[in-house]
Amino acid sequence: MMKFPAAALPLMLLAATAQAQTPASEVGKPARIPFIRFGQIEDFEADSDRGVYLQDAHRRWYYASIFGPCTGLPFATRIGIDTRFAGDTLDSTGTLLVDGERCKIDQLTTSAAPPKKARHKH
């Protein structure tokens, strides 16, 4: 049996929870992502110009649908987030900042991971 120092245990537990996905029963429910100013968004993936999948620091996924098209979103390599109406919490009152374009969030919901993209064979 392996023994670990007491200080290592919280890190091991954190690593185990980092793999957690959004439970299927929670998918599609309205969401809020707290402490957004402190690096809570780890990754994002555009869903054409109509929405974006966001992954938080706990590896949970969310989907932000956008009012109208956000033309720069499919090509974005980085995005900004404006939460001026909700403090440091991202919710449906937030706005995505994409290459100088302000893209208002319509809904923010919990989500499964984005669908895998089909790879084209050459």
mmCIF file of N, CA and C in Angstrom:
data_model
loop_
_atom_site.group_PDB
_atom_site.id
_atom_site.type_symbol
_atom_site.label_atom_id
_atom_site.label_comp_id
_atom_site.label_asym_id
_atom_site.label_seq_id
_atom_site.Cartn_x
_atom_site.Cartn_y
_atom_site.Cartn_z
ATOM 1 N N MET A 1 0.837 -1.176 0.000
ATOM 2 C CA MET A 1 0.000 0.000 0.000
ATOM 3 C C MET A 1 0.881 1.237 0.000
ATOM 4 N N MET A 2 0.557 2.198 -0.880
ATOM 5 C CA MET A 2 1.342 3.419 -0.974
ATOM 6 C C MET A 2 0.878 4.401 0.072
ATOM 7 N N LYS A 3 1.835 5.113 0.641
ATOM 8 C CA LYS A 3 1.503 6.169 1.600
ATOM 9 C C LYS A 3 1.879 7.505 0.988
ATOM 10 N N PHE A 4 1.022 8.485 1.186
ATOM 11 C CA PHE A 4 1.273 9.812 0.672
ATOM 12 C C PHE A 4 1.330 10.782 1.832
ATOM 13 N N PRO A 5 2.166 11.797 1.739
ATOM 14 C CA PRO A 5 2.169 12.813 2.794
ATOM 15 C C PRO A 5 0.796 13.480 2.852
ATOM 16 N N ALA A 6 0.428 13.937 4.021
ATOM 17 C CA ALA A 6 -0.894 14.551 4.211
ATOM 18 C C ALA A 6 -1.107 15.722 3.260
ATOM 19 N N ALA A 7 -0.067 16.477 2.952
ATOM 20 C CA ALA A 7 -0.212 17.629 2.056
ATOM 21 C C ALA A 7 -0.538 17.212 0.637
ATOM 22 N N ALA A 8 -0.169 16.022 0.232
ATOM 23 C CA ALA A 8 -0.421 15.569 -1.135
ATOM 24 C C ALA A 8 -1.872 15.141 -1.345
ATOM 25 N N LEU A 9 -2.547 14.752 -0.297
ATOM 26 C CA LEU A 9 -3.912 14.252 -0.416
ATOM 27 C C LEU A 9 -4.869 15.268 -1.039
ATOM 28 N N PRO A 10 -4.904 16.527 -0.582
ATOM 29 C CA PRO A 10 -5.828 17.467 -1.225
ATOM 30 C C PRO A 10 -5.550 17.639 -2.714
ATOM 31 N N LEU A 11 -4.294 17.589 -3.128
ATOM 32 C CA LEU A 11 -3.974 17.719 -4.545
ATOM 33 C C LEU A 11 -4.470 16.527 -5.332
ATOM 34 N N MET A 12 -4.363 15.339 -4.744
ATOM 35 C CA MET A 12 -4.855 14.142 -5.423
ATOM 36 C C MET A 12 -6.376 14.201 -5.551
ATOM 37 N N LEU A 13 -7.060 14.675 -4.536
ATOM 38 C CA LEU A 13 -8.520 14.787 -4.596
ATOM 39 C C LEU A 13 -8.923 15.826 -5.625
ATOM 40 N N LEU A 14 -8.185 16.935 -5.680
ATOM 41 C CA LEU A 14 -8.473 17.966 -6.658
ATOM 42 C C LEU A 14 -8.294 17.419 -8.072
ATOM 43 N N ALA A 15 -7.254 16.665 -8.290
ATOM 44 C CA ALA A 15 -7.028 16.084 -9.620
ATOM 45 C C ALA A 15 -8.151 15.130 -9.999
ATOM 46 N N ALA A 16 -8.648 14.378 -9.052
ATOM 47 C CA ALA A 16 -9.737 13.442 -9.342
ATOM 48 C C ALA A 16 -11.014 14.188 -9.691
ATOM 49 N N THR A 17 -11.294 15.286 -9.003
ATOM 50 C CA THR A 17 -12.517 16.029 -9.300
ATOM 51 C C THR A 17 -12.377 16.850 -10.575
ATOM 52 N N ALA A 18 -11.140 17.146 -11.000
ATOM 53 C CA ALA A 18 -10.938 17.933 -12.209
ATOM 54 C C ALA A 18 -11.431 17.197 -13.448
ATOM 55 N N GLN A 19 -11.558 15.894 -13.372
ATOM 56 C CA GLN A 19 -12.021 15.105 -14.504
ATOM 57 C C GLN A 19 -13.542 15.057 -14.589
ATOM 58 N N ALA A 20 -14.227 15.630 -13.607
ATOM 59 C CA ALA A 20 -15.680 15.545 -13.551
ATOM 60 C C ALA A 20 -16.316 16.226 -14.761
ATOM 61 N N GLN A 21 -17.365 15.648 -15.263
ATOM 62 C CA GLN A 21 -18.153 16.213 -16.350
ATOM 63 C C GLN A 21 -19.506 16.625 -15.787
ATOM 64 N N THR A 22 -20.220 17.437 -16.529
ATOM 65 C CA THR A 22 -21.550 17.834 -16.114
ATOM 66 C C THR A 22 -22.468 16.621 -16.152
ATOM 67 N N PRO A 23 -23.141 16.305 -15.044
ATOM 68 C CA PRO A 23 -24.060 15.156 -15.054
ATOM 69 C C PRO A 23 -25.165 15.357 -16.096
ATOM 70 N N ALA A 24 -25.572 14.298 -16.744
ATOM 71 C CA ALA A 24 -26.596 14.372 -17.795
ATOM 72 C C ALA A 24 -27.879 15.031 -17.298
ATOM 73 N N SER A 25 -28.223 14.814 -16.030
ATOM 74 C CA SER A 25 -29.460 15.398 -15.487
ATOM 75 C C SER A 25 -29.367 16.918 -15.357
ATOM 76 N N GLU A 26 -28.155 17.478 -15.404
ATOM 77 C CA GLU A 26 -27.966 18.922 -15.264
ATOM 78 C C GLU A 26 -27.853 19.644 -16.603
ATOM 79 N N VAL A 27 -27.619 18.912 -17.679
ATOM 80 C CA VAL A 27 -27.409 19.515 -18.994
ATOM 81 C C VAL A 27 -28.645 20.301 -19.423
ATOM 82 N N GLY A 28 -28.409 21.528 -19.889
ATOM 83 C CA GLY A 28 -29.491 22.369 -20.393
ATOM 84 C C GLY A 28 -30.120 23.282 -19.359
ATOM 85 N N LYS A 29 -29.695 23.195 -18.111
ATOM 86 C CA LYS A 29 -30.254 24.059 -17.069
ATOM 87 C C LYS A 29 -29.543 25.409 -17.067
ATOM 88 N N PRO A 30 -30.269 26.484 -16.720
ATOM 89 C CA PRO A 30 -29.631 27.803 -16.640
ATOM 90 C C PRO A 30 -28.427 27.753 -15.702
ATOM 91 N N ALA A 31 -27.390 28.494 -16.071
ATOM 92 C CA ALA A 31 -26.143 28.412 -15.305
ATOM 93 C C ALA A 31 -25.580 29.790 -15.004
ATOM 94 N N ARG A 32 -24.686 29.797 -14.051
ATOM 95 C CA ARG A 32 -23.888 30.969 -13.677
ATOM 96 C C ARG A 32 -22.487 30.457 -13.386
ATOM 97 N N ILE A 33 -21.477 31.178 -13.832
ATOM 98 C CA ILE A 33 -20.094 30.811 -13.557
ATOM 99 C C ILE A 33 -19.506 31.896 -12.658
ATOM 100 N N PRO A 34 -19.302 31.583 -11.372
ATOM 101 C CA PRO A 34 -18.792 32.602 -10.438
ATOM 102 C C PRO A 34 -17.288 32.834 -10.605
ATOM 103 N N PHE A 35 -16.829 33.953 -10.070
ATOM 104 C CA PHE A 35 -15.406 34.303 -10.011
ATOM 105 C C PHE A 35 -14.741 34.317 -11.383
ATOM 106 N N ILE A 36 -15.457 34.797 -12.371
ATOM 107 C CA ILE A 36 -14.982 34.779 -13.748
ATOM 108 C C ILE A 36 -13.693 35.584 -13.916
ATOM 109 N N ARG A 37 -13.492 36.592 -13.098
ATOM 110 C CA ARG A 37 -12.281 37.420 -13.202
ATOM 111 C C ARG A 37 -11.029 36.698 -12.735
ATOM 112 N N PHE A 38 -11.195 35.575 -12.098
ATOM 113 C CA PHE A 38 -10.058 34.858 -11.539
ATOM 114 C C PHE A 38 -9.702 33.617 -12.357
ATOM 115 N N GLY A 39 -9.871 33.692 -13.660
ATOM 116 C CA GLY A 39 -9.434 32.615 -14.543
ATOM 117 C C GLY A 39 -10.299 31.375 -14.509
ATOM 118 N N GLN A 40 -11.595 31.538 -14.338
ATOM 119 C CA GLN A 40 -12.464 30.367 -14.271
ATOM 120 C C GLN A 40 -12.706 29.718 -15.628
ATOM 121 N N ILE A 41 -12.488 30.419 -16.721
ATOM 122 C CA ILE A 41 -12.671 29.822 -18.042
ATOM 123 C C ILE A 41 -11.329 29.267 -18.513
ATOM 124 N N GLU A 42 -11.286 27.968 -18.723
ATOM 125 C CA GLU A 42 -10.056 27.295 -19.129
ATOM 126 C C GLU A 42 -9.985 27.079 -20.636
ATOM 127 N N ASP A 43 -11.139 26.910 -21.277
ATOM 128 C CA ASP A 43 -11.145 26.591 -22.697
ATOM 129 C C ASP A 43 -12.475 27.040 -23.291
ATOM 130 N N PHE A 44 -12.507 27.201 -24.597
ATOM 131 C CA PHE A 44 -13.761 27.497 -25.291
ATOM 132 C C PHE A 44 -13.704 26.901 -26.681
ATOM 133 N N GLU A 45 -14.881 26.650 -27.232
ATOM 134 C CA GLU A 45 -14.983 26.150 -28.599
ATOM 135 C C GLU A 45 -16.228 26.753 -29.229
ATOM 136 N N ALA A 46 -16.027 27.457 -30.333
ATOM 137 C CA ALA A 46 -17.139 28.108 -31.019
ATOM 138 C C ALA A 46 -18.075 27.076 -31.619
ATOM 139 N N ASP A 47 -19.356 27.416 -31.631
ATOM 140 C CA ASP A 47 -20.390 26.627 -32.284
ATOM 141 C C ASP A 47 -20.950 27.511 -33.392
ATOM 142 N N SER A 48 -20.239 27.593 -34.481
ATOM 143 C CA SER A 48 -20.505 28.504 -35.597
ATOM 144 C C SER A 48 -20.515 29.935 -35.060
ATOM 145 N N ASP A 49 -21.396 30.786 -35.579
ATOM 146 C CA ASP A 49 -21.450 32.178 -35.108
ATOM 147 C C ASP A 49 -22.626 32.410 -34.160
ATOM 148 N N ARG A 50 -23.236 31.341 -33.664
ATOM 149 C CA ARG A 50 -24.437 31.438 -32.827
ATOM 150 C C ARG A 50 -24.237 31.088 -31.360
ATOM 151 N N GLY A 51 -23.051 30.558 -31.015
ATOM 152 C CA GLY A 51 -22.837 30.193 -29.623
ATOM 153 C C GLY A 51 -21.427 29.692 -29.385
ATOM 154 N N VAL A 52 -21.127 29.443 -28.119
ATOM 155 C CA VAL A 52 -19.799 28.987 -27.747
ATOM 156 C C VAL A 52 -19.895 28.062 -26.540
ATOM 157 N N TYR A 53 -19.099 26.997 -26.565
ATOM 158 C CA TYR A 53 -18.957 26.116 -25.413
ATOM 159 C C TYR A 53 -17.835 26.678 -24.552
ATOM 160 N N LEU A 54 -18.064 26.781 -23.263
ATOM 161 C CA LEU A 54 -17.072 27.285 -22.321
ATOM 162 C C LEU A 54 -16.771 26.212 -21.291
ATOM 163 N N GLN A 55 -15.502 26.013 -20.974
ATOM 164 C CA GLN A 55 -15.124 25.036 -19.956
ATOM 165 C C GLN A 55 -14.516 25.787 -18.777
ATOM 166 N N ASP A 56 -15.033 25.505 -17.573
ATOM 167 C CA ASP A 56 -14.513 26.200 -16.394
ATOM 168 C C ASP A 56 -13.296 25.478 -15.818
ATOM 169 N N ALA A 57 -12.751 26.026 -14.752
ATOM 170 C CA ALA A 57 -11.547 25.482 -14.124
ATOM 171 C C ALA A 57 -11.776 24.096 -13.525
ATOM 172 N N HIS A 58 -13.036 23.721 -13.316
ATOM 173 C CA HIS A 58 -13.368 22.396 -12.778
ATOM 174 C C HIS A 58 -13.709 21.413 -13.897
ATOM 175 N N ARG A 59 -13.455 21.825 -15.140
ATOM 176 C CA ARG A 59 -13.685 21.022 -16.345
ATOM 177 C C ARG A 59 -15.159 20.743 -16.625
ATOM 178 N N ARG A 60 -16.025 21.595 -16.115
ATOM 179 C CA ARG A 60 -17.456 21.505 -16.447
ATOM 180 C C ARG A 60 -17.693 22.372 -17.676
ATOM 181 N N TRP A 61 -18.598 21.929 -18.519
ATOM 182 C CA TRP A 61 -18.902 22.648 -19.753
ATOM 183 C C TRP A 61 -20.208 23.414 -19.638
ATOM 184 N N TYR A 62 -20.253 24.531 -20.341
ATOM 185 C CA TYR A 62 -21.428 25.397 -20.426
ATOM 186 C C TYR A 62 -21.605 25.775 -21.888
ATOM 187 N N TYR A 63 -22.824 26.180 -22.233
ATOM 188 C CA TYR A 63 -23.072 26.647 -23.590
ATOM 189 C C TYR A 63 -23.693 28.028 -23.509
ATOM 190 N N ALA A 64 -23.081 28.985 -24.200
ATOM 191 C CA ALA A 64 -23.605 30.348 -24.266
ATOM 192 C C ALA A 64 -24.142 30.578 -25.673
ATOM 193 N N SER A 65 -25.464 30.692 -25.784
ATOM 194 C CA SER A 65 -26.043 31.039 -27.085
ATOM 195 C C SER A 65 -26.017 32.565 -27.190
ATOM 196 N N ILE A 66 -25.896 33.056 -28.412
ATOM 197 C CA ILE A 66 -25.696 34.474 -28.676
ATOM 198 C C ILE A 66 -26.919 35.065 -29.358
ATOM 199 N N PHE A 67 -27.279 36.325 -28.993
ATOM 200 C CA PHE A 67 -28.312 37.057 -29.734
ATOM 201 C C PHE A 67 -27.732 37.401 -31.094
ATOM 202 N N GLY A 68 -28.338 36.925 -32.162
ATOM 203 C CA GLY A 68 -27.847 37.225 -33.502
ATOM 204 C C GLY A 68 -26.489 36.609 -33.765
ATOM 205 N N PRO A 69 -25.978 36.746 -34.968
ATOM 206 C CA PRO A 69 -24.674 36.146 -35.273
ATOM 207 C C PRO A 69 -23.525 36.939 -34.644
ATOM 208 N N CYS A 70 -22.489 36.230 -34.272
ATOM 209 C CA CYS A 70 -21.241 36.810 -33.770
ATOM 210 C C CYS A 70 -20.190 36.394 -34.798
ATOM 211 N N THR A 71 -20.007 37.223 -35.821
ATOM 212 C CA THR A 71 -19.273 36.821 -37.019
ATOM 213 C C THR A 71 -17.823 36.408 -36.779
ATOM 214 N N GLY A 72 -17.165 36.955 -35.782
ATOM 215 C CA GLY A 72 -15.781 36.591 -35.523
ATOM 216 C C GLY A 72 -15.606 35.323 -34.710
ATOM 217 N N LEU A 73 -16.668 34.843 -34.112
ATOM 218 C CA LEU A 73 -16.570 33.709 -33.186
ATOM 219 C C LEU A 73 -15.995 32.431 -33.806
ATOM 220 N N PRO A 74 -16.402 32.016 -35.006
ATOM 221 C CA PRO A 74 -15.854 30.771 -35.551
ATOM 222 C C PRO A 74 -14.341 30.801 -35.780
ATOM 223 N N PHE A 75 -13.758 31.998 -35.838
ATOM 224 C CA PHE A 75 -12.340 32.138 -36.136
ATOM 225 C C PHE A 75 -11.524 32.621 -34.935
ATOM 226 N N ALA A 76 -12.176 32.818 -33.810
ATOM 227 C CA ALA A 76 -11.518 33.393 -32.640
ATOM 228 C C ALA A 76 -10.507 32.439 -32.008
ATOM 229 N N THR A 77 -9.363 32.992 -31.657
ATOM 230 C CA THR A 77 -8.366 32.233 -30.914
ATOM 231 C C THR A 77 -8.373 32.639 -29.445
ATOM 232 N N ARG A 78 -9.089 33.732 -29.148
ATOM 233 C CA ARG A 78 -9.297 34.163 -27.770
ATOM 234 C C ARG A 78 -10.570 35.001 -27.724
ATOM 235 N N ILE A 79 -11.177 35.012 -26.554
ATOM 236 C CA ILE A 79 -12.387 35.821 -26.352
ATOM 237 C C ILE A 79 -12.264 36.534 -25.013
ATOM 238 N N GLY A 80 -12.968 37.631 -24.889
ATOM 239 C CA GLY A 80 -13.075 38.340 -23.630
ATOM 240 C C GLY A 80 -14.491 38.198 -23.118
ATOM 241 N N ILE A 81 -14.671 38.510 -21.848
ATOM 242 C CA ILE A 81 -15.997 38.390 -21.238
ATOM 243 C C ILE A 81 -16.284 39.657 -20.438
ATOM 244 N N ASP A 82 -17.426 40.258 -20.698
ATOM 245 C CA ASP A 82 -17.875 41.450 -19.980
ATOM 246 C C ASP A 82 -19.031 41.039 -19.072
ATOM 247 N N THR A 83 -18.837 41.185 -17.763
ATOM 248 C CA THR A 83 -19.869 40.801 -16.787
ATOM 249 C C THR A 83 -20.331 42.005 -15.968
ATOM 250 N N ARG A 84 -20.295 43.192 -16.547
ATOM 251 C CA ARG A 84 -20.540 44.407 -15.761
ATOM 252 C C ARG A 84 -21.870 44.417 -15.005
ATOM 253 N N PHE A 85 -22.873 43.689 -15.451
ATOM 254 C CA PHE A 85 -24.165 43.699 -14.771
ATOM 255 C C PHE A 85 -24.284 42.621 -13.698
ATOM 256 N N ALA A 86 -23.336 41.695 -13.656
ATOM 257 C CA ALA A 86 -23.408 40.597 -12.677
ATOM 258 C C ALA A 86 -22.131 40.505 -11.834
ATOM 259 N N GLY A 87 -21.370 41.576 -11.754
ATOM 260 C CA GLY A 87 -20.152 41.553 -10.957
ATOM 261 C C GLY A 87 -19.125 40.612 -11.568
ATOM 262 N N ASP A 88 -18.668 39.658 -10.784
ATOM 263 C CA ASP A 88 -17.669 38.717 -11.300
ATOM 264 C C ASP A 88 -18.279 37.366 -11.656
ATOM 265 N N THR A 89 -19.569 37.361 -11.957
ATOM 266 C CA THR A 89 -20.274 36.130 -12.315
ATOM 267 C C THR A 89 -20.758 36.212 -13.756
ATOM 268 N N LEU A 90 -20.447 35.185 -14.535
ATOM 269 C CA LEU A 90 -20.953 35.124 -15.903
ATOM 270 C C LEU A 90 -22.307 34.442 -15.893
ATOM 271 N N ASP A 91 -23.291 35.110 -16.490
ATOM 272 C CA ASP A 91 -24.628 34.538 -16.633
ATOM 273 C C ASP A 91 -25.223 35.077 -17.932
ATOM 274 N N SER A 92 -26.521 34.996 -18.071
ATOM 275 C CA SER A 92 -27.158 35.409 -19.331
ATOM 276 C C SER A 92 -27.149 36.926 -19.544
ATOM 277 N N THR A 93 -26.645 37.702 -18.585
ATOM 278 C CA THR A 93 -26.527 39.141 -18.788
ATOM 279 C C THR A 93 -25.155 39.523 -19.336
ATOM 280 N N GLY A 94 -24.271 38.542 -19.548
ATOM 281 C CA GLY A 94 -22.909 38.804 -19.993
ATOM 282 C C GLY A 94 -22.803 39.038 -21.494
ATOM 283 N N THR A 95 -21.632 39.482 -21.883
ATOM 284 C CA THR A 95 -21.324 39.755 -23.278
ATOM 285 C C THR A 95 -19.955 39.170 -23.600
ATOM 286 N N LEU A 96 -19.831 38.531 -24.758
ATOM 287 C CA LEU A 96 -18.539 38.056 -25.229
ATOM 288 C C LEU A 96 -17.905 39.146 -26.079
ATOM 289 N N LEU A 97 -16.609 39.303 -25.950
ATOM 290 C CA LEU A 97 -15.862 40.274 -26.735
ATOM 291 C C LEU A 97 -14.980 39.486 -27.693
ATOM 292 N N VAL A 98 -15.274 39.613 -28.987
ATOM 293 C CA VAL A 98 -14.593 38.816 -30.002
ATOM 294 C C VAL A 98 -14.071 39.748 -31.088
ATOM 295 N N ASP A 99 -12.763 39.939 -31.118
ATOM 296 C CA ASP A 99 -12.128 40.798 -32.132
ATOM 297 C C ASP A 99 -12.846 42.144 -32.293
ATOM 298 N N GLY A 100 -13.099 42.826 -31.212
ATOM 299 C CA GLY A 100 -13.741 44.134 -31.249
ATOM 300 C C GLY A 100 -15.258 44.094 -31.361
ATOM 301 N N GLU A 101 -15.823 42.935 -31.540
ATOM 302 C CA GLU A 101 -17.273 42.761 -31.652
ATOM 303 C C GLU A 101 -17.844 42.396 -30.286
ATOM 304 N N ARG A 102 -18.963 43.007 -29.921
ATOM 305 C CA ARG A 102 -19.651 42.694 -28.673
ATOM 306 C C ARG A 102 -20.800 41.734 -29.000
ATOM 307 N N CYS A 103 -20.747 40.534 -28.443
ATOM 308 C CA CYS A 103 -21.733 39.502 -28.741
ATOM 309 C C CYS A 103 -22.506 39.198 -27.462
ATOM 310 N N LYS A 104 -23.735 39.679 -27.386
ATOM 311 C CA LYS A 104 -24.567 39.548 -26.191
ATOM 312 C C LYS A 104 -25.030 38.105 -26.006
ATOM 313 N N ILE A 105 -24.845 37.591 -24.799
ATOM 314 C CA ILE A 105 -25.294 36.233 -24.482
ATOM 315 C C ILE A 105 -26.806 36.228 -24.312
ATOM 316 N N ASP A 106 -27.460 35.315 -24.981
ATOM 317 C CA ASP A 106 -28.904 35.123 -24.855
ATOM 318 C C ASP A 106 -29.189 34.209 -23.668
ATOM 319 N N GLN A 107 -28.546 33.037 -23.643
ATOM 320 C CA GLN A 107 -28.713 32.070 -22.549
ATOM 321 C C GLN A 107 -27.368 31.438 -22.240
ATOM 322 N N LEU A 108 -27.146 31.158 -20.956
ATOM 323 C CA LEU A 108 -25.991 30.386 -20.515
ATOM 324 C C LEU A 108 -26.537 29.172 -19.796
ATOM 325 N N THR A 109 -26.228 27.985 -20.310
ATOM 326 C CA THR A 109 -26.750 26.752 -19.728
ATOM 327 C C THR A 109 -25.617 25.761 -19.493
ATOM 328 N N THR A 110 -25.862 24.811 -18.602
ATOM 329 C CA THR A 110 -24.905 23.729 -18.415
ATOM 330 C C THR A 110 -24.925 22.879 -19.682
ATOM 331 N N SER A 111 -23.824 22.207 -19.957
ATOM 332 C CA SER A 111 -23.711 21.470 -21.210
ATOM 333 C C SER A 111 -22.808 20.258 -21.049
ATOM 334 N N ALA A 112 -22.961 19.339 -21.952
ATOM 335 C CA ALA A 112 -21.974 18.276 -22.110
ATOM 336 C C ALA A 112 -20.814 18.882 -22.889
ATOM 337 N N ALA A 113 -19.731 18.154 -23.038
ATOM 338 C CA ALA A 113 -18.597 18.617 -23.842
ATOM 339 C C ALA A 113 -19.059 18.868 -25.268
ATOM 340 N N PRO A 114 -18.389 19.759 -25.986
ATOM 341 C CA PRO A 114 -18.800 19.999 -27.378
ATOM 342 C C PRO A 114 -18.679 18.720 -28.195
ATOM 343 N N PRO A 115 -19.525 18.583 -29.203
ATOM 344 C CA PRO A 115 -19.435 17.392 -30.048
ATOM 345 C C PRO A 115 -18.105 17.357 -30.775
ATOM 346 N N LYS A 116 -17.619 16.148 -30.996
ATOM 347 C CA LYS A 116 -16.359 15.973 -31.738
ATOM 348 C C LYS A 116 -16.584 16.401 -33.177
ATOM 349 N N LYS A 117 -15.619 17.097 -33.723
ATOM 350 C CA LYS A 117 -15.730 17.524 -35.114
ATOM 351 C C LYS A 117 -15.277 16.405 -36.032
ATOM 352 N N ALA A 118 -15.989 16.254 -37.135
ATOM 353 C CA ALA A 118 -15.615 15.232 -38.116
ATOM 354 C C ALA A 118 -14.318 15.659 -38.804
ATOM 355 N N ARG A 119 -13.421 14.723 -38.954
ATOM 356 C CA ARG A 119 -12.166 15.012 -39.626
ATOM 357 C C ARG A 119 -12.274 14.637 -41.089
ATOM 358 N N HIS A 120 -11.789 15.518 -41.932
ATOM 359 C CA HIS A 120 -11.828 15.254 -43.371
ATOM 360 C C HIS A 120 -10.594 14.460 -43.772
ATOM 361 N N LYS A 121 -10.799 13.426 -44.570
ATOM 362 C CA LYS A 121 -9.677 12.633 -45.065
ATOM 363 C C LYS A 121 -9.201 13.238 -46.375
ATOM 364 N N HIS A 122 -7.906 13.306 -46.515
ATOM 365 C CA HIS A 122 -7.321 13.873 -47.741
ATOM 366 C C HIS A 122 -6.919 12.787 -48.671
#
